[in-house]
């Protein structure tokens, strides 16, 4: 139920009857209003409503779809963040139409057994502020692609697009490690570094919808070349790719401490990845453990920079590299405390591991669609 929402002078009147979305797998919702709110609403109350968009559209099931470079994962998610059913497909190359067809197949398959309200899409890349168009995606050939309109035409349901890191961060705030925090920064460590911010209980995307590219803050001028074109980006030092690169350099130098690494990959240096290093570190290999701890130190440095700029109440760290757990976070916390501006004279935000695992993006995309599909124009 939606109560006491402010209405400006040009706002449409509240619906008088149930609102239905599409004939295929339709779900009918009813909005009830206890009392009409006058058109002139104090600004403080307007801001309060805007800061809490999750009060809208919380009923019903939604489908979340997480599109990666190699797989497309989809699931039916309830308003409490529970995944009721899920499917997975291989990402069909980089053809936008083929990806759309895969999404449609997954939604129709999942909708056959569930009454679904809306669909949320989470993918790496930049989305415009209206969550309608993919401005750019590194994995797929999406360039200013009107994906929401295309999918709504095919699915006959509301569709909302979001960056995959934004979706994961929203899920952690709503259902995971960030519950109860009004100002949360979520950092995802994978191939690179993604980020999301929930500020005053609202997903903060910046003026142009491009906020959260934390991995491209420069922490080492003239350092390693980044795929973005710059040198010394944070993700060149604190990501899974960085961990793998450092391990490969150690192996190519024929260091005696890299013998276990080389045995693990049968002498194929190019097969050494961050995942391999993390597994060996957890198994007790001293050299791999040292490499993970070095990444943790770079992680803490970048978090200290973010704390100086954003002052969150909590950092949540997710992504595949977090399999290392406290081996990664302990040196990160020490580095964070050592580099934090005003250390000793200010509160320091805790640093915690994400709680929802690899399903966070799917859960968050579904929940954002349930929220945004009722609040967008």
Coordinates of C-alpha atoms in Angstrom, one line a residue:
X1 CA 0.0 0.0 0.0
X2 CA 1.3 3.5 -0.9
X3 CA 0.4 6.2 1.6
X4 CA 0.6 9.9 1.8
X5 CA 2.7 10.5 -1.3
X6 CA 3.2 14.1 -2.2
X7 CA 1.5 15.3 -5.4
X8 CA 2.6 18.3 -7.3
X9 CA 0.2 20.6 -9.1
X10 CA 0.6 18.7 -12.4
X11 CA 0.6 15.2 -11.0
X12 CA -1.8 12.7 -12.4
X13 CA -4.7 11.7 -10.1
X14 CA -4.3 8.3 -8.3
X15 CA -5.7 5.3 -10.2
X16 CA -9.3 4.5 -9.4
X17 CA -9.0 0.9 -10.5
X18 CA -6.5 -2.0 -10.6
X19 CA -3.6 -1.4 -13.0
X20 CA -2.8 -4.4 -15.3
X21 CA 0.5 -4.9 -17.2
X22 CA 0.2 -6.8 -20.4
X23 CA -1.7 -9.9 -21.4
X24 CA 1.2 -12.4 -21.1
X25 CA 1.6 -13.7 -17.5
X26 CA -0.3 -10.6 -16.3
X27 CA -0.2 -9.4 -12.7
X28 CA -2.8 -7.0 -11.4
X29 CA -2.0 -4.5 -8.7
X30 CA -4.3 -2.2 -6.8
X31 CA -3.0 1.1 -5.3
X32 CA -5.2 2.4 -2.4
X33 CA -5.0 5.9 -1.0
X34 CA -6.1 6.6 2.5
X35 CA -6.5 10.3 1.9
X36 CA -5.7 12.9 -0.7
X37 CA -2.6 15.0 -0.1
X38 CA -3.0 18.7 -1.0
X39 CA -1.1 19.9 -4.1
X40 CA 1.0 22.3 -2.1
X41 CA 3.4 20.0 -0.1
X42 CA 6.2 21.3 2.0
X43 CA 9.6 20.7 0.4
X44 CA 10.8 18.7 3.3
X45 CA 8.1 16.1 2.7
X46 CA 8.8 16.0 -1.0
X47 CA 12.4 15.2 -0.2
X48 CA 11.4 12.5 2.2
X49 CA 9.3 10.7 -0.4
X50 CA 12.1 11.0 -3.0
X51 CA 14.7 9.5 -0.7
X52 CA 12.6 6.4 0.0
X53 CA 11.6 5.1 -3.4
X54 CA 11.5 1.5 -2.1
X55 CA 8.1 2.3 -0.5
X56 CA 6.6 2.1 -4.0
X57 CA 5.7 -1.1 -5.7
X58 CA 6.9 -3.6 -3.1
X59 CA 4.2 -6.2 -3.8
X60 CA 4.3 -8.9 -6.4
X61 CA 7.0 -11.0 -8.0
X62 CA 9.7 -9.7 -10.4
X63 CA 12.2 -11.3 -12.6
X64 CA 15.8 -10.2 -12.4
X65 CA 18.3 -10.9 -15.2
X66 CA 22.1 -10.5 -14.7
X67 CA 23.9 -10.3 -18.1
X68 CA 27.6 -11.1 -18.0
X69 CA 30.2 -11.7 -20.7
X70 CA 29.7 -15.5 -20.6
X71 CA 26.3 -16.2 -19.0
X72 CA 22.8 -14.8 -18.6
X73 CA 21.3 -15.6 -15.2
X74 CA 17.6 -15.0 -14.5
X75 CA 15.4 -15.6 -11.4
X76 CA 12.0 -14.9 -10.0
X77 CA 12.5 -12.8 -6.8
X78 CA 9.9 -12.0 -4.2
X79 CA 9.6 -8.7 -2.3
X80 CA 11.8 -10.1 0.5
X81 CA 14.7 -10.8 -1.8
X82 CA 14.2 -14.6 -2.0
X83 CA 14.9 -16.3 -5.3
X84 CA 11.9 -18.7 -6.0
X85 CA 13.1 -20.0 -9.4
X86 CA 16.0 -19.4 -11.7
X87 CA 17.5 -20.3 -15.0
X88 CA 20.8 -19.8 -16.8
X89 CA 21.9 -19.5 -20.4
X90 CA 25.2 -18.9 -22.2
X91 CA 25.6 -15.3 -23.4
X92 CA 24.9 -15.6 -27.2
X93 CA 27.9 -13.6 -28.5
X94 CA 27.7 -9.9 -28.7
X95 CA 24.7 -9.6 -31.1
X96 CA 22.1 -7.3 -29.4
X97 CA 19.1 -9.1 -31.0
X98 CA 20.3 -12.5 -30.0
X99 CA 20.7 -11.3 -26.4
X100 CA 17.2 -9.8 -26.5
X101 CA 15.9 -13.2 -27.7
X102 CA 17.6 -15.0 -24.9
X103 CA 16.1 -12.6 -22.3
X104 CA 12.6 -13.0 -23.8
X105 CA 13.0 -16.9 -23.7
X106 CA 14.1 -16.8 -20.0
X107 CA 11.2 -14.4 -19.0
X108 CA 8.6 -16.5 -20.8
X109 CA 9.9 -19.7 -19.3
X110 CA 10.0 -18.3 -15.7
X111 CA 6.6 -16.6 -16.2
X112 CA 4.9 -19.8 -17.0
X113 CA 4.9 -20.8 -13.4
X114 CA 4.7 -17.4 -11.7
X115 CA 2.6 -14.2 -11.8
X116 CA 5.3 -11.6 -12.7
X117 CA 4.9 -7.9 -12.3
X118 CA 8.1 -6.5 -13.9
X119 CA 11.5 -7.4 -15.3
X120 CA 14.8 -5.9 -14.2
X121 CA 18.0 -6.1 -16.3
X122 CA 21.5 -5.7 -14.8
X123 CA 24.5 -5.5 -17.1
X124 CA 27.9 -4.1 -17.1
X125 CA 27.9 -0.7 -18.8
X126 CA 26.4 2.8 -18.6
X127 CA 22.6 3.3 -18.5
X128 CA 20.9 6.7 -19.0
X129 CA 19.2 8.3 -16.1
X130 CA 15.8 7.2 -17.2
X131 CA 17.0 3.5 -17.1
X132 CA 15.8 3.2 -20.7
X133 CA 18.9 3.1 -22.9
X134 CA 22.3 1.3 -22.7
X135 CA 24.7 4.0 -23.6
X136 CA 27.7 1.6 -23.7
X137 CA 28.4 -1.9 -22.6
X138 CA 31.9 -3.4 -22.6
X139 CA 30.8 -7.0 -23.1
X140 CA 28.1 -6.5 -25.8
X141 CA 27.6 -4.4 -28.9
X142 CA 25.2 -2.0 -27.1
X143 CA 25.8 1.6 -28.1
X144 CA 22.9 3.9 -27.2
X145 CA 20.6 0.9 -27.5
X146 CA 16.9 1.5 -26.6
X147 CA 16.8 -1.8 -24.7
X148 CA 13.9 -1.0 -22.4
X149 CA 11.6 -0.1 -25.3
X150 CA 12.6 -3.2 -27.3
X151 CA 12.0 -5.6 -24.4
X152 CA 8.7 -4.0 -23.2
X153 CA 7.4 -4.3 -26.8
X154 CA 8.4 -8.0 -26.8
X155 CA 7.4 -8.9 -23.2
X156 CA 4.4 -6.6 -22.6
X157 CA 5.7 -5.9 -19.1
X158 CA 7.5 -3.0 -17.4
X159 CA 11.3 -3.3 -17.8
X160 CA 14.0 -1.4 -16.0
X161 CA 17.7 -1.3 -16.8
X162 CA 20.5 -0.9 -14.3
X163 CA 24.2 -1.3 -14.1
X164 CA 25.2 -4.6 -12.6
X165 CA 27.2 -3.1 -9.8
X166 CA 24.2 -0.8 -8.9
X167 CA 21.9 -3.8 -8.9
X168 CA 24.2 -5.7 -6.6
X169 CA 24.7 -2.7 -4.3
X170 CA 21.0 -2.2 -4.0
X171 CA 20.4 -5.8 -3.2
X172 CA 23.0 -5.7 -0.4
X173 CA 21.4 -2.5 1.0
X174 CA 17.9 -4.0 0.8
X175 CA 18.5 -7.6 1.9
X176 CA 22.2 -8.2 2.7
X177 CA 25.1 -6.8 4.5
X178 CA 24.0 -3.1 4.2
X179 CA 20.6 -3.4 5.7
X180 CA 19.8 -0.5 8.0
X181 CA 22.5 1.8 6.6
X182 CA 21.4 5.1 5.2
X183 CA 24.8 5.7 3.4
X184 CA 26.4 2.7 1.9
X185 CA 29.2 2.2 -0.6
X186 CA 29.4 -1.2 -2.3
X187 CA 32.6 -2.2 -4.1
X188 CA 32.7 -5.3 -6.4
X189 CA 36.0 -6.9 -7.1
X190 CA 36.1 -9.1 -10.2
X191 CA 37.8 -8.7 -13.5
X192 CA 37.8 -5.0 -12.7
X193 CA 36.3 -2.9 -9.9
X194 CA 32.6 -1.8 -9.9
X195 CA 30.8 0.3 -7.4
X196 CA 27.4 1.5 -6.2
X197 CA 26.2 4.1 -3.7
X198 CA 23.1 4.2 -1.6
X199 CA 22.9 7.7 -0.2
X200 CA 20.1 8.7 2.2
X201 CA 18.5 5.4 1.3
X202 CA 18.4 6.2 -2.4
X203 CA 20.5 4.7 -5.2
X204 CA 22.8 7.5 -6.2
X205 CA 23.8 7.5 -9.9
X206 CA 25.1 11.0 -10.3
X207 CA 24.0 13.8 -12.7
X208 CA 24.4 11.7 -15.8
X209 CA 23.8 8.2 -14.4
X210 CA 27.5 7.3 -14.6
X211 CA 28.5 7.4 -10.9
X212 CA 30.2 4.5 -9.3
X213 CA 33.1 4.0 -11.6
X214 CA 35.4 3.6 -8.6
X215 CA 37.8 1.4 -10.4
X216 CA 39.0 4.2 -12.5
X217 CA 40.2 6.6 -9.8
X218 CA 44.0 7.0 -10.4
X219 CA 46.0 5.7 -7.4
X220 CA 49.4 5.5 -9.2
X221 CA 50.2 8.2 -11.7
X222 CA 52.0 6.8 -14.8
X223 CA 51.2 3.3 -13.4
X224 CA 49.9 0.2 -15.3
X225 CA 47.9 1.0 -18.4
X226 CA 44.2 0.5 -18.0
X227 CA 41.7 -0.6 -20.6
X228 CA 39.9 2.7 -20.2
X229 CA 43.0 4.4 -21.7
X230 CA 44.4 6.0 -18.5
X231 CA 47.3 4.8 -16.4
X232 CA 47.4 3.8 -12.7
X233 CA 43.6 3.1 -12.2
X234 CA 42.7 1.5 -8.9
X235 CA 41.4 -1.7 -10.7
X236 CA 44.9 -2.2 -12.1
X237 CA 46.0 -2.9 -8.5
X238 CA 43.0 -4.2 -6.5
X239 CA 41.1 -6.6 -8.8
X240 CA 41.2 -10.2 -9.9
X241 CA 43.0 -9.2 -13.1
X242 CA 45.6 -7.4 -11.0
X243 CA 46.1 -10.4 -8.8
X244 CA 46.6 -12.7 -11.8
X245 CA 49.0 -10.3 -13.5
X246 CA 51.2 -10.1 -10.5
X247 CA 51.3 -13.8 -10.2
X248 CA 52.2 -14.3 -13.8
X249 CA 55.0 -11.9 -13.5
X250 CA 56.3 -13.8 -10.6
X251 CA 56.1 -17.1 -12.5
X252 CA 57.8 -15.6 -15.6
X253 CA 60.7 -14.5 -13.5
X254 CA 61.1 -18.2 -12.6
X255 CA 61.0 -17.2 -8.9
X256 CA 61.4 -20.3 -6.6
X257 CA 58.4 -19.1 -4.6
X258 CA 56.2 -19.6 -7.8
X259 CA 56.8 -23.3 -8.1
X260 CA 53.4 -24.3 -6.7
X261 CA 51.7 -21.8 -9.0
X262 CA 53.5 -23.4 -12.1
X263 CA 52.6 -26.9 -11.0
X264 CA 49.0 -25.9 -10.6
X265 CA 48.8 -24.8 -14.3
X266 CA 51.2 -27.4 -15.7
X267 CA 53.7 -24.8 -16.5
X268 CA 51.3 -22.7 -18.6
X269 CA 52.0 -19.2 -17.2
X270 CA 49.1 -17.7 -19.2
X271 CA 46.7 -20.0 -17.4
X272 CA 47.4 -18.3 -14.0
X273 CA 44.4 -16.2 -13.0
X274 CA 43.2 -14.4 -9.9
X275 CA 41.0 -17.4 -9.1
X276 CA 43.9 -19.8 -9.3
X277 CA 46.0 -17.6 -7.0
X278 CA 43.1 -17.2 -4.5
X279 CA 42.6 -21.0 -4.4
X280 CA 46.2 -21.6 -3.7
X281 CA 46.3 -18.9 -1.0
X282 CA 43.4 -20.4 0.8
X283 CA 45.2 -23.8 0.6
X284 CA 48.2 -22.3 2.4
X285 CA 50.6 -21.3 -0.4
X286 CA 52.8 -18.5 1.2
X287 CA 53.6 -16.7 -2.1
X288 CA 49.9 -16.6 -3.2
X289 CA 48.9 -15.4 0.3
X290 CA 51.3 -12.6 0.0
X291 CA 50.0 -11.6 -3.4
X292 CA 46.4 -11.5 -2.0
X293 CA 47.5 -9.4 0.9
X294 CA 49.1 -6.9 -1.4
X295 CA 45.9 -6.6 -3.3
X296 CA 44.2 -6.0 0.0
X297 CA 46.5 -3.1 0.8
X298 CA 45.6 -1.5 -2.5
X299 CA 42.0 -2.1 -1.7
X300 CA 42.3 -0.2 1.6
X301 CA 44.0 2.7 -0.1
X302 CA 41.2 3.2 -2.6
X303 CA 38.6 2.9 0.1
X304 CA 40.3 5.6 2.1
X305 CA 40.0 7.9 -1.0
X306 CA 36.3 7.0 -1.3
X307 CA 35.8 7.7 2.4
X308 CA 37.3 11.2 2.1
X309 CA 35.0 12.0 -0.8
X310 CA 31.7 10.2 0.2
X311 CA 31.9 9.6 4.0
X312 CA 29.7 6.4 4.0
X313 CA 28.5 4.6 7.1
X314 CA 29.6 1.2 5.7
X315 CA 31.7 -0.3 2.9
X316 CA 30.5 -3.6 1.5
X317 CA 33.0 -5.6 -0.6
X318 CA 31.6 -8.1 -3.0
X319 CA 32.7 -10.0 -6.2
X320 CA 34.7 -13.1 -6.9
X321 CA 37.9 -11.9 -5.3
X322 CA 36.1 -11.9 -1.9
X323 CA 36.4 -15.7 -1.8
X324 CA 39.7 -14.8 0.0
X325 CA 37.7 -13.4 2.9
X326 CA 39.6 -12.0 5.8
X327 CA 42.9 -12.8 4.1
X328 CA 41.9 -9.9 1.8
X329 CA 40.0 -7.7 4.2
X330 CA 42.4 -7.7 7.1
X331 CA 45.2 -5.9 5.2
X332 CA 42.6 -3.7 3.5
X333 CA 41.4 -2.5 6.9
X334 CA 45.0 -1.8 8.0
X335 CA 45.7 0.2 4.9
X336 CA 42.4 2.0 5.1
X337 CA 43.1 3.1 8.7
X338 CA 46.7 4.2 7.7
X339 CA 45.5 6.3 4.7
X340 CA 42.2 7.7 6.0
X341 CA 42.1 11.5 5.9
X342 CA 41.7 12.8 9.5
X343 CA 42.6 9.5 11.0
X344 CA 42.4 9.6 14.8
X345 CA 39.9 12.5 14.7
X346 CA 37.0 11.1 12.8
X347 CA 34.8 8.0 12.8
X348 CA 35.9 5.3 10.3
X349 CA 33.4 3.3 8.3
X350 CA 33.5 -0.4 8.9
X351 CA 34.5 -2.7 5.9
X352 CA 32.4 -5.9 5.6
X353 CA 32.0 -8.7 3.1
X354 CA 28.9 -8.8 1.0
X355 CA 26.2 -11.3 2.1
X356 CA 24.3 -12.3 -1.0
X357 CA 27.0 -13.8 -3.2
X358 CA 26.9 -14.1 -7.0
X359 CA 23.1 -13.8 -7.0
X360 CA 23.1 -10.2 -5.7
X361 CA 22.9 -8.6 -9.2
X362 CA 19.9 -10.7 -10.2
X363 CA 18.1 -10.0 -6.9
X364 CA 18.9 -6.2 -7.1
X365 CA 17.8 -5.9 -10.7
X366 CA 14.4 -7.6 -9.8
X367 CA 13.9 -5.3 -6.8
X368 CA 14.8 -2.2 -8.7
X369 CA 12.3 -3.1 -11.4
X370 CA 9.6 -3.5 -8.8
X371 CA 10.4 -0.1 -7.3
X372 CA 11.1 1.8 -10.5
X373 CA 8.3 0.4 -12.7
X374 CA 5.7 2.1 -10.4
X375 CA 7.5 5.3 -9.9
X376 CA 8.8 6.3 -13.3
X377 CA 6.7 8.5 -15.6

